[in-house]
PDB file of N, CA and C in Angstrom:
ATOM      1  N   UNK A   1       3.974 -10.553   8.443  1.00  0.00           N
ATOM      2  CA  UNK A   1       4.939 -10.205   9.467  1.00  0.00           C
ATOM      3  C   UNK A   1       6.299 -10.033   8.793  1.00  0.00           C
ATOM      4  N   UNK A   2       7.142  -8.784   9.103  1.00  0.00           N
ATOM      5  CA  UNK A   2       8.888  -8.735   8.627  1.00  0.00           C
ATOM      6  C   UNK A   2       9.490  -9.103   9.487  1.00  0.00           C
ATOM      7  N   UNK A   3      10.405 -10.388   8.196  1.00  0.00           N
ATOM      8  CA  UNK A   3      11.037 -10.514   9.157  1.00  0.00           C
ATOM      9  C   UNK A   3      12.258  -9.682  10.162  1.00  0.00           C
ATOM     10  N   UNK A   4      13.289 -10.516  10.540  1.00  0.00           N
ATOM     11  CA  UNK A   4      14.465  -9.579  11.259  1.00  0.00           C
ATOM     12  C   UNK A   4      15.344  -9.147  10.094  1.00  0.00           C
ATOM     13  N   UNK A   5      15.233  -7.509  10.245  1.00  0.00           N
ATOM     14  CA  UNK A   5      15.995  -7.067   9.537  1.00  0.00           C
ATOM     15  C   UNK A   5      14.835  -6.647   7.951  1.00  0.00           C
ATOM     16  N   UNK A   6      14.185  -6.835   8.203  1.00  0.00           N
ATOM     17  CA  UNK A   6      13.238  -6.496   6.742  1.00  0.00           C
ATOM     18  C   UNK A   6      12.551  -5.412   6.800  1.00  0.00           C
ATOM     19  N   UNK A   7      12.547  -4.557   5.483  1.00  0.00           N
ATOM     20  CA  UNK A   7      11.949  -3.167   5.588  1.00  0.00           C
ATOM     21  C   UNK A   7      11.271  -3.005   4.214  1.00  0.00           C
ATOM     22  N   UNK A   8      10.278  -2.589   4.244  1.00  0.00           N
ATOM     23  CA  UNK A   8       9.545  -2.347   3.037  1.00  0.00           C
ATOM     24  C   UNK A   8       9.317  -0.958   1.949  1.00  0.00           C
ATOM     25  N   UNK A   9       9.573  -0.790   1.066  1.00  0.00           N
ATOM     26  CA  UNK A   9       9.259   0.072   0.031  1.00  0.00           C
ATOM     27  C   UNK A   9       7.983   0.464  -0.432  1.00  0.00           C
ATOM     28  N   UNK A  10       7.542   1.240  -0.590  1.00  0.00           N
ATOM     29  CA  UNK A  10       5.928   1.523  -1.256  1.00  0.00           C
ATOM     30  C   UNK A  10       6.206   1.490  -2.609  1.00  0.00           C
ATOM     31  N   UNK A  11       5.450   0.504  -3.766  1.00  0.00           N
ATOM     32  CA  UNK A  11       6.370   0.521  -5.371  1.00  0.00           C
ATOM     33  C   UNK A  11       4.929   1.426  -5.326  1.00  0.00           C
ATOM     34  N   UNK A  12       3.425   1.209  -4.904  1.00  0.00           N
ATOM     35  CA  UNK A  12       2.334   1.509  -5.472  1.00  0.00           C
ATOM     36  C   UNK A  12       1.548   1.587  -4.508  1.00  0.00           C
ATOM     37  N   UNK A  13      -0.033   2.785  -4.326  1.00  0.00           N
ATOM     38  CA  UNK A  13      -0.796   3.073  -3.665  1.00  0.00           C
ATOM     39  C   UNK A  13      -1.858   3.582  -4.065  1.00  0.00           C
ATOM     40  N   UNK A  14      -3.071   2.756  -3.482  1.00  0.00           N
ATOM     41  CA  UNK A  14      -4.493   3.423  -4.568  1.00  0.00           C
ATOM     42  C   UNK A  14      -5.495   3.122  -3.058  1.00  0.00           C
ATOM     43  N   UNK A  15      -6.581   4.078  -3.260  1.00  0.00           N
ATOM     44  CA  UNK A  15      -7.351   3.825  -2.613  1.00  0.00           C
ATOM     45  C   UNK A  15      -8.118   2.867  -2.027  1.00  0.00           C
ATOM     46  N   UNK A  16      -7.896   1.188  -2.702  1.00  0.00           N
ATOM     47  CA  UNK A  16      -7.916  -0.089  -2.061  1.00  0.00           C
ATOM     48  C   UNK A  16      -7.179  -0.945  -2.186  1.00  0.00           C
ATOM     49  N   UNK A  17      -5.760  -0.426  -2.677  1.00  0.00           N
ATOM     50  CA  UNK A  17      -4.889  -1.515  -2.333  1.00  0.00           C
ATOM     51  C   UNK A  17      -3.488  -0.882  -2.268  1.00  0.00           C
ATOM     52  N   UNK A  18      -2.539  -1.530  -2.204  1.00  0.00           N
ATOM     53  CA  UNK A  18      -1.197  -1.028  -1.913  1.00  0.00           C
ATOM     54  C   UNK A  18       0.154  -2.242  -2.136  1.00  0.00           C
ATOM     55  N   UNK A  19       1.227  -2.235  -3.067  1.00  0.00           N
ATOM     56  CA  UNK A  19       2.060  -2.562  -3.405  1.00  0.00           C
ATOM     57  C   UNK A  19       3.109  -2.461  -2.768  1.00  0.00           C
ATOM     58  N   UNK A  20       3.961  -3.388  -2.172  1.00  0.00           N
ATOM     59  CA  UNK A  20       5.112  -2.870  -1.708  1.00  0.00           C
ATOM     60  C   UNK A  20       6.362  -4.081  -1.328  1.00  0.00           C
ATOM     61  N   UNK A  21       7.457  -3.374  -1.861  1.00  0.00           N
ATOM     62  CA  UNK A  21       8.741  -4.651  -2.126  1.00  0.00           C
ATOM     63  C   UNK A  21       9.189  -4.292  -0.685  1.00  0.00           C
ATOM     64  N   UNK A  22       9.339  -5.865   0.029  1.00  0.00           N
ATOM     65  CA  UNK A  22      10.074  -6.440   0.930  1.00  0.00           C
ATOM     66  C   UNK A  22      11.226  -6.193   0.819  1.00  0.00           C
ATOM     67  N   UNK A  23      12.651  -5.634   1.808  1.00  0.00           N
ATOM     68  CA  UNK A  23      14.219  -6.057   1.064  1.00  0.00           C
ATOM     69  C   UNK A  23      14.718  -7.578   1.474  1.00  0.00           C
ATOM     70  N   UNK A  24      13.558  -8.377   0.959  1.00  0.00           N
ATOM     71  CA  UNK A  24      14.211  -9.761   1.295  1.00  0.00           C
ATOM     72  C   UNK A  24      13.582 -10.192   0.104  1.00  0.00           C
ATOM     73  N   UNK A  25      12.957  -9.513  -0.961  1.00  0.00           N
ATOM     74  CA  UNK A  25      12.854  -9.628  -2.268  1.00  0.00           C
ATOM     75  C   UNK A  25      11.374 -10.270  -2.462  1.00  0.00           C
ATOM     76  N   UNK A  26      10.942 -10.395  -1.664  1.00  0.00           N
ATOM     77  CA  UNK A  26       9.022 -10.534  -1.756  1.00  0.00           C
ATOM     78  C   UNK A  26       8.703  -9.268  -2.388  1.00  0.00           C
ATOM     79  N   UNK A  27       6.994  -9.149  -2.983  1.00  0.00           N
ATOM     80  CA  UNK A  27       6.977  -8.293  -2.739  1.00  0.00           C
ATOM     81  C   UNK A  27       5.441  -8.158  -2.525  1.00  0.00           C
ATOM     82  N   UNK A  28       4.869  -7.806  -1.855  1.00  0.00           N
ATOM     83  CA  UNK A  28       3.315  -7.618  -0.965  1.00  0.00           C
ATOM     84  C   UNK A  28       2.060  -6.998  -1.751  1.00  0.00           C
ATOM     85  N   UNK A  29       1.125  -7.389  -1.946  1.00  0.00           N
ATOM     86  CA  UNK A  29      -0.177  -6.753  -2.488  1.00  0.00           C
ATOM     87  C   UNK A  29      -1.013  -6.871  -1.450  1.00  0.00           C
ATOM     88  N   UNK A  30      -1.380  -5.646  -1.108  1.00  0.00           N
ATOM     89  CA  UNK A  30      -2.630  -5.982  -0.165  1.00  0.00           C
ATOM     90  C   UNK A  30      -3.851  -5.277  -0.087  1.00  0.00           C
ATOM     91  N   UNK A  31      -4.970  -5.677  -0.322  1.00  0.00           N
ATOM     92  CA  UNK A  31      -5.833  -5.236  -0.916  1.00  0.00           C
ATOM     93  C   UNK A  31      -7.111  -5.530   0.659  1.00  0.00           C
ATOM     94  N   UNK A  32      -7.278  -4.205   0.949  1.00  0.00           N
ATOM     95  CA  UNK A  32      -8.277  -4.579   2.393  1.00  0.00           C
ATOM     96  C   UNK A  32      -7.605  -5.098   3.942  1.00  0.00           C
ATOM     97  N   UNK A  33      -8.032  -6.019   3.979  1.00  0.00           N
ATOM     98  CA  UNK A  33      -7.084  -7.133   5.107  1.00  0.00           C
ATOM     99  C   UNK A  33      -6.715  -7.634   4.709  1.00  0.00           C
ATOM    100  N   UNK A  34      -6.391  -8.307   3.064  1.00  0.00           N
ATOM    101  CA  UNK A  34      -5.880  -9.194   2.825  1.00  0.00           C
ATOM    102  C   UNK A  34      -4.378  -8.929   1.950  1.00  0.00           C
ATOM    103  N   UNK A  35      -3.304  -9.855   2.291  1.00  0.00           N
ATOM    104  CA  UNK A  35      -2.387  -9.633   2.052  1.00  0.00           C
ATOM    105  C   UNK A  35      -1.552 -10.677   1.583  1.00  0.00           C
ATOM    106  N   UNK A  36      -1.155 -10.663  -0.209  1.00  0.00           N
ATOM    107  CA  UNK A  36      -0.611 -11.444  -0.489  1.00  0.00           C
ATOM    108  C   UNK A  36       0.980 -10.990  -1.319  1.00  0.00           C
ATOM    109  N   UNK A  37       1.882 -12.491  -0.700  1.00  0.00           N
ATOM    110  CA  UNK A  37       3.375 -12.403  -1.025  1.00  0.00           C
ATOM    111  C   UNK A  37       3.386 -12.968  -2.100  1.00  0.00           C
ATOM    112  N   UNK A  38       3.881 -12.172  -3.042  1.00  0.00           N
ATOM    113  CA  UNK A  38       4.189 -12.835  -4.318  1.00  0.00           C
ATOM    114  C   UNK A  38       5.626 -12.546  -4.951  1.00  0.00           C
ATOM    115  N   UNK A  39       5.870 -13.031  -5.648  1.00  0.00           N
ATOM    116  CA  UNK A  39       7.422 -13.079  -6.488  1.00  0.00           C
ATOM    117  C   UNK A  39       6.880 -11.572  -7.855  1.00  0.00           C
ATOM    118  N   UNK A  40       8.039 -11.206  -8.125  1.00  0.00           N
ATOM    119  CA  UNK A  40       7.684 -10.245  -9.260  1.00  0.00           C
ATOM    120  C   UNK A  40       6.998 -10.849 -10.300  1.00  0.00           C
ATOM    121  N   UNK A  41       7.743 -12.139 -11.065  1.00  0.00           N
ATOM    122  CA  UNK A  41       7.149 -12.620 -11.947  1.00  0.00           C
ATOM    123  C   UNK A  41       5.644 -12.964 -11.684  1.00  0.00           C
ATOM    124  N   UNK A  42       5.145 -13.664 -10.828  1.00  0.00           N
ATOM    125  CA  UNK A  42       3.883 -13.579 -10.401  1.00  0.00           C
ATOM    126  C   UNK A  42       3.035 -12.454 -10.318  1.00  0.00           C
ATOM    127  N   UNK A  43       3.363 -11.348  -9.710  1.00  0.00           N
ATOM    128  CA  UNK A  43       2.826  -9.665  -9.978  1.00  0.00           C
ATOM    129  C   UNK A  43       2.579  -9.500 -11.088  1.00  0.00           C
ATOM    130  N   UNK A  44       3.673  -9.641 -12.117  1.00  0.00           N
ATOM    131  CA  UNK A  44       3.628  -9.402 -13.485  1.00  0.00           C
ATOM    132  C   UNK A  44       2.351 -10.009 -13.950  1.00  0.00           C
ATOM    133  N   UNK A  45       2.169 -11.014 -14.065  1.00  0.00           N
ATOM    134  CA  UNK A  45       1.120 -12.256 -14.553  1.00  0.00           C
ATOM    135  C   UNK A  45      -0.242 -11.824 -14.021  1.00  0.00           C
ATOM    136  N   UNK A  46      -0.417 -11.169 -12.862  1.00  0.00           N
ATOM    137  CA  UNK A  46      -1.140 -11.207 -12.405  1.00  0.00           C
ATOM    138  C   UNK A  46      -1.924  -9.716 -12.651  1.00  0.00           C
ATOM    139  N   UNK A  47      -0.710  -8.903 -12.830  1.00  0.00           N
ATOM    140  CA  UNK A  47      -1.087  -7.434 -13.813  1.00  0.00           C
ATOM    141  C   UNK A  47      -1.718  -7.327 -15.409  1.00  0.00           C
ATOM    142  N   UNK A  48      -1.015  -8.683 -15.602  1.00  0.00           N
ATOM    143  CA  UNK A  48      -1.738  -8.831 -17.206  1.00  0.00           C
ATOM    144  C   UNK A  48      -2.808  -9.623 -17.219  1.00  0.00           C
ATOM    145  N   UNK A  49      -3.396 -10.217 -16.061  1.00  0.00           N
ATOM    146  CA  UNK A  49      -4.686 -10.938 -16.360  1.00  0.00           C
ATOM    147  C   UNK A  49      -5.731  -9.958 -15.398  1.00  0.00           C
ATOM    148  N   UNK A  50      -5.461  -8.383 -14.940  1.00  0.00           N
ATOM    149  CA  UNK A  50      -6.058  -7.688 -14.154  1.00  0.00           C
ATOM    150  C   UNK A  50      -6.809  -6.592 -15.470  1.00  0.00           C
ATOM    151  N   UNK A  51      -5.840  -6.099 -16.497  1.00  0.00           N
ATOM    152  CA  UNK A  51      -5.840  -5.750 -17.114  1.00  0.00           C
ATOM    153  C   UNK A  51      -6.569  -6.388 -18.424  1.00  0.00           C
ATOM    154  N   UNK A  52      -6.382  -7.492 -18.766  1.00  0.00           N
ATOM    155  CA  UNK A  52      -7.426  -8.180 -19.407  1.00  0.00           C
ATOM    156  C   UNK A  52      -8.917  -8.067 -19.013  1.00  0.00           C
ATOM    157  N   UNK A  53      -9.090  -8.306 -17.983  1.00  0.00           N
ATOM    158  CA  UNK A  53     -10.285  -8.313 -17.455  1.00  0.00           C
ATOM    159  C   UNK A  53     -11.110  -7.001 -17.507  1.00  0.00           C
ATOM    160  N   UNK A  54     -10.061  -5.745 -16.757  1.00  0.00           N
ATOM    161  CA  UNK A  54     -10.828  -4.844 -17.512  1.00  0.00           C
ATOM    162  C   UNK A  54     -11.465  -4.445 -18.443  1.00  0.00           C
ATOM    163  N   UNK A  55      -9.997  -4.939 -19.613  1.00  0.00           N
ATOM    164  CA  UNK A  55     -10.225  -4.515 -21.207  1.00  0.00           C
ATOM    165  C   UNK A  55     -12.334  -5.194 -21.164  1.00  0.00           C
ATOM    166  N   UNK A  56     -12.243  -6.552 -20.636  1.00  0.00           N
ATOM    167  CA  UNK A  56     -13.143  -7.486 -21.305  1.00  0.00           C
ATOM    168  C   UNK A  56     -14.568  -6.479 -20.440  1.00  0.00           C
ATOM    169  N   UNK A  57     -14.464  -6.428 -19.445  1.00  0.00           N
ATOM    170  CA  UNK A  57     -15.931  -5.090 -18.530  1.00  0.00           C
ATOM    171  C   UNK A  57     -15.958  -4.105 -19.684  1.00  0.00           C
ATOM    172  N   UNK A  58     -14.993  -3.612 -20.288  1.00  0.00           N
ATOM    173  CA  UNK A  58     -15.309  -2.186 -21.188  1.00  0.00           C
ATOM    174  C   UNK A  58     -15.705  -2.673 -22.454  1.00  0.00           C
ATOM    175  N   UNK A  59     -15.853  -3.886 -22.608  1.00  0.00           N
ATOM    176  CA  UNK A  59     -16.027  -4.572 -23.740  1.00  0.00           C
ATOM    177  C   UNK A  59     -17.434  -3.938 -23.920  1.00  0.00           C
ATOM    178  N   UNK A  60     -18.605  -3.204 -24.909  1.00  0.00           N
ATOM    179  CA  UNK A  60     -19.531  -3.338 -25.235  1.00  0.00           C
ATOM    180  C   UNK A  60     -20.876  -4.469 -25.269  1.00  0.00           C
ATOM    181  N   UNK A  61     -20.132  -6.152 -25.605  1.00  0.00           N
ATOM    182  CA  UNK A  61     -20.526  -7.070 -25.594  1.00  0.00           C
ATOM    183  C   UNK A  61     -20.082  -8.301 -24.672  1.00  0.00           C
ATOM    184  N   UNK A  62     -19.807  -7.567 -23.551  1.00  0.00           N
ATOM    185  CA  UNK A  62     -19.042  -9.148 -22.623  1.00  0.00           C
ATOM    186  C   UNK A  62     -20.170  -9.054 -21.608  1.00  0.00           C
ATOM    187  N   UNK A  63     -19.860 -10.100 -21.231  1.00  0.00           N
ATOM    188  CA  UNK A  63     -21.493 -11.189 -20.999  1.00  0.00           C
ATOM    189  C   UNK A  63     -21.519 -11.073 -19.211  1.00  0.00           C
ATOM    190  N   UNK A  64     -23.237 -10.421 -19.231  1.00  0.00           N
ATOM    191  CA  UNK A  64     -23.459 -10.345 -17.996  1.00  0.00           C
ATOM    192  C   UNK A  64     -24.066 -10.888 -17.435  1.00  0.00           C
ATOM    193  N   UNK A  65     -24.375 -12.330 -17.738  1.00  0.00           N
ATOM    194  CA  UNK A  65     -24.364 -14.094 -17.137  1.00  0.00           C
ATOM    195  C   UNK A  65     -23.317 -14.781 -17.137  1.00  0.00           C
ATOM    196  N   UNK A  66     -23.695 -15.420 -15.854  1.00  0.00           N
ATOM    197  CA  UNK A  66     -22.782 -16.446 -15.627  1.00  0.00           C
ATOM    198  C   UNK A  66     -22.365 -17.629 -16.511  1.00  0.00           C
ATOM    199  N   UNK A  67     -23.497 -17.867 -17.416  1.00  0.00           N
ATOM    200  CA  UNK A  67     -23.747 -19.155 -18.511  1.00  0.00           C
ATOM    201  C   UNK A  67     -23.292 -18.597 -19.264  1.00  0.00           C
ATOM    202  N   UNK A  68     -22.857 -17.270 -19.897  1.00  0.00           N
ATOM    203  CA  UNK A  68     -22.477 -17.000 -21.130  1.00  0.00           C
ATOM    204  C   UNK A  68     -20.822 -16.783 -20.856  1.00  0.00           C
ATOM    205  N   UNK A  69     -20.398 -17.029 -19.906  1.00  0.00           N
ATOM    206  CA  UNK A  69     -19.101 -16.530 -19.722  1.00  0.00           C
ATOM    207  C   UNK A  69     -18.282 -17.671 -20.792  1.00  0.00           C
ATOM    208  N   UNK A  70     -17.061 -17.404 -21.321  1.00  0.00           N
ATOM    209  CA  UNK A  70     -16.439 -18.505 -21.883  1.00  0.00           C
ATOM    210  C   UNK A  70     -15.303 -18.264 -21.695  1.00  0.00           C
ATOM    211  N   UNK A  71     -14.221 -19.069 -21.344  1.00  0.00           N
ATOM    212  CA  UNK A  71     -13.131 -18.715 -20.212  1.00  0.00           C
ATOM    213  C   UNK A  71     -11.923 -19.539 -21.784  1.00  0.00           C
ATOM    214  N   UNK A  72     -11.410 -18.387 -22.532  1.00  0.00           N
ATOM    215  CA  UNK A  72     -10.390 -18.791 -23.663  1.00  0.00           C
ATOM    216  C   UNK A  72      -9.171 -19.575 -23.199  1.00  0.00           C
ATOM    217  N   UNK A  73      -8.362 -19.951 -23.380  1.00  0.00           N
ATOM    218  CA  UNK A  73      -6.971 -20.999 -23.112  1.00  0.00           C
ATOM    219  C   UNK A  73      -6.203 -19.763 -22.668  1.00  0.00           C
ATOM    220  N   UNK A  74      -5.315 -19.915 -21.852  1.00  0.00           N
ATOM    221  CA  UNK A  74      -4.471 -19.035 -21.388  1.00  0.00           C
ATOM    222  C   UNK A  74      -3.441 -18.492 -22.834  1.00  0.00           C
ATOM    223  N   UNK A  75      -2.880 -17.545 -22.533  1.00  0.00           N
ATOM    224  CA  UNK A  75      -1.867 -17.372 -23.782  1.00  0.00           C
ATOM    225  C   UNK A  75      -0.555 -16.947 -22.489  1.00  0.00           C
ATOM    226  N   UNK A  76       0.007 -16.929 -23.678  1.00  0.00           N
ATOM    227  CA  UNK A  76       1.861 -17.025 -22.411  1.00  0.00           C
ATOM    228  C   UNK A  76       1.725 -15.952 -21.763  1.00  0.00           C
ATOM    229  N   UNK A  77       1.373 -15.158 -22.159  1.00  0.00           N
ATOM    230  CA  UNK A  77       1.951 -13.574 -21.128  1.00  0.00           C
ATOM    231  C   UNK A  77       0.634 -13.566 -19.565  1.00  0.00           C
ATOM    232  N   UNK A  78      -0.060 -14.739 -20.023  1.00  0.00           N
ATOM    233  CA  UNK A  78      -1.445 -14.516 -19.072  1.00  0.00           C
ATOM    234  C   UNK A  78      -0.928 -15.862 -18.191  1.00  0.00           C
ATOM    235  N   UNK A  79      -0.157 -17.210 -18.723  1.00  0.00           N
ATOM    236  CA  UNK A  79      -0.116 -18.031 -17.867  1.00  0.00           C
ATOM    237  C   UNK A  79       0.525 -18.271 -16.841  1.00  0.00           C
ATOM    238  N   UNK A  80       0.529 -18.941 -15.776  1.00  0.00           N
ATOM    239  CA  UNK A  80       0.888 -18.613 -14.541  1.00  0.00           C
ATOM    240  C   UNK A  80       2.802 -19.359 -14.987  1.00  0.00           C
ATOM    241  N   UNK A  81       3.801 -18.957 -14.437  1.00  0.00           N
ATOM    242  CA  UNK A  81       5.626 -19.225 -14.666  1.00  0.00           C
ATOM    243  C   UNK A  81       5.758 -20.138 -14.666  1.00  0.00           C
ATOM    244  N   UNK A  82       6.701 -20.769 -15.151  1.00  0.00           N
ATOM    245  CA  UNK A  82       6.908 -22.075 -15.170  1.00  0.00           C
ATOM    246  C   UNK A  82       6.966 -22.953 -13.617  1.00  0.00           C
ATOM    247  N   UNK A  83       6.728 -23.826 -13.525  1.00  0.00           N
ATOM    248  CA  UNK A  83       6.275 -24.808 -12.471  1.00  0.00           C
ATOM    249  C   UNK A  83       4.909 -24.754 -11.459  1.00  0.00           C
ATOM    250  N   UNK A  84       4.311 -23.611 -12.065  1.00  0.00           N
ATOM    251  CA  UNK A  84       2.887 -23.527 -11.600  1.00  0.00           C
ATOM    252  C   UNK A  84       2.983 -22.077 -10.799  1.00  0.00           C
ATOM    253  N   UNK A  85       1.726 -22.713  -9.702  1.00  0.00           N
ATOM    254  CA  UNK A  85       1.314 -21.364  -9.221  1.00  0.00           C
ATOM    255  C   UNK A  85       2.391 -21.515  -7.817  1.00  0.00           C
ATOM    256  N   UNK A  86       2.726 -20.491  -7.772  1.00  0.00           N
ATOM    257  CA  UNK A  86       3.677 -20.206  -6.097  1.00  0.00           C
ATOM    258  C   UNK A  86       2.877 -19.634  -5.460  1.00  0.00           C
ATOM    259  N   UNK A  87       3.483 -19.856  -3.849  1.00  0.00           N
ATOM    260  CA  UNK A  87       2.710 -19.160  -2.438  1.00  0.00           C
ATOM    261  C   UNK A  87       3.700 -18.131  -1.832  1.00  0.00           C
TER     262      UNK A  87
END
């Protein structure tokens, strides 16, 4: 819901999801029905662990069991901002 006085921007638009900055400085991903507020820095983080993941599907050898999965230590550009995860 916007609030009073809030109007939204389209930053991004794809056939299942859609990006878009709040002018109260949120800014919205919503993918289906579902719709989440996040901070930029969070977007960011969340673009580089979207993108990882791809890389790892195009991988030749990444593992299509559940038992073989092995989940590496975060590295900085992948971990969630300082003081954790925000809502």
């Amino acid at each position: 819901m916007l609030g009073q006085g809030c109007c939204r921007a389209v930053l991004a638009r794809g056939p299942c999801a859609e990006v878009t900055r709040c002018s109260c400085g949120h800014i919205h991903l919503a993918v289906g029905p579902v719709t989440l507020r996040l901070e930029e820095d969070v977007l960011r983080a969340l673009g580089h662990t979207l993108v990882e993941a791809i890389h790892q599907l195009e991988m030749p050898h990444a593992p299509t069991h559940e038992a073989e999965v092995q989940e590496p230590a975060p590295t900085v550009a992948h971990a969630a901002p300082a003081g954790g995860w925000k809502q």
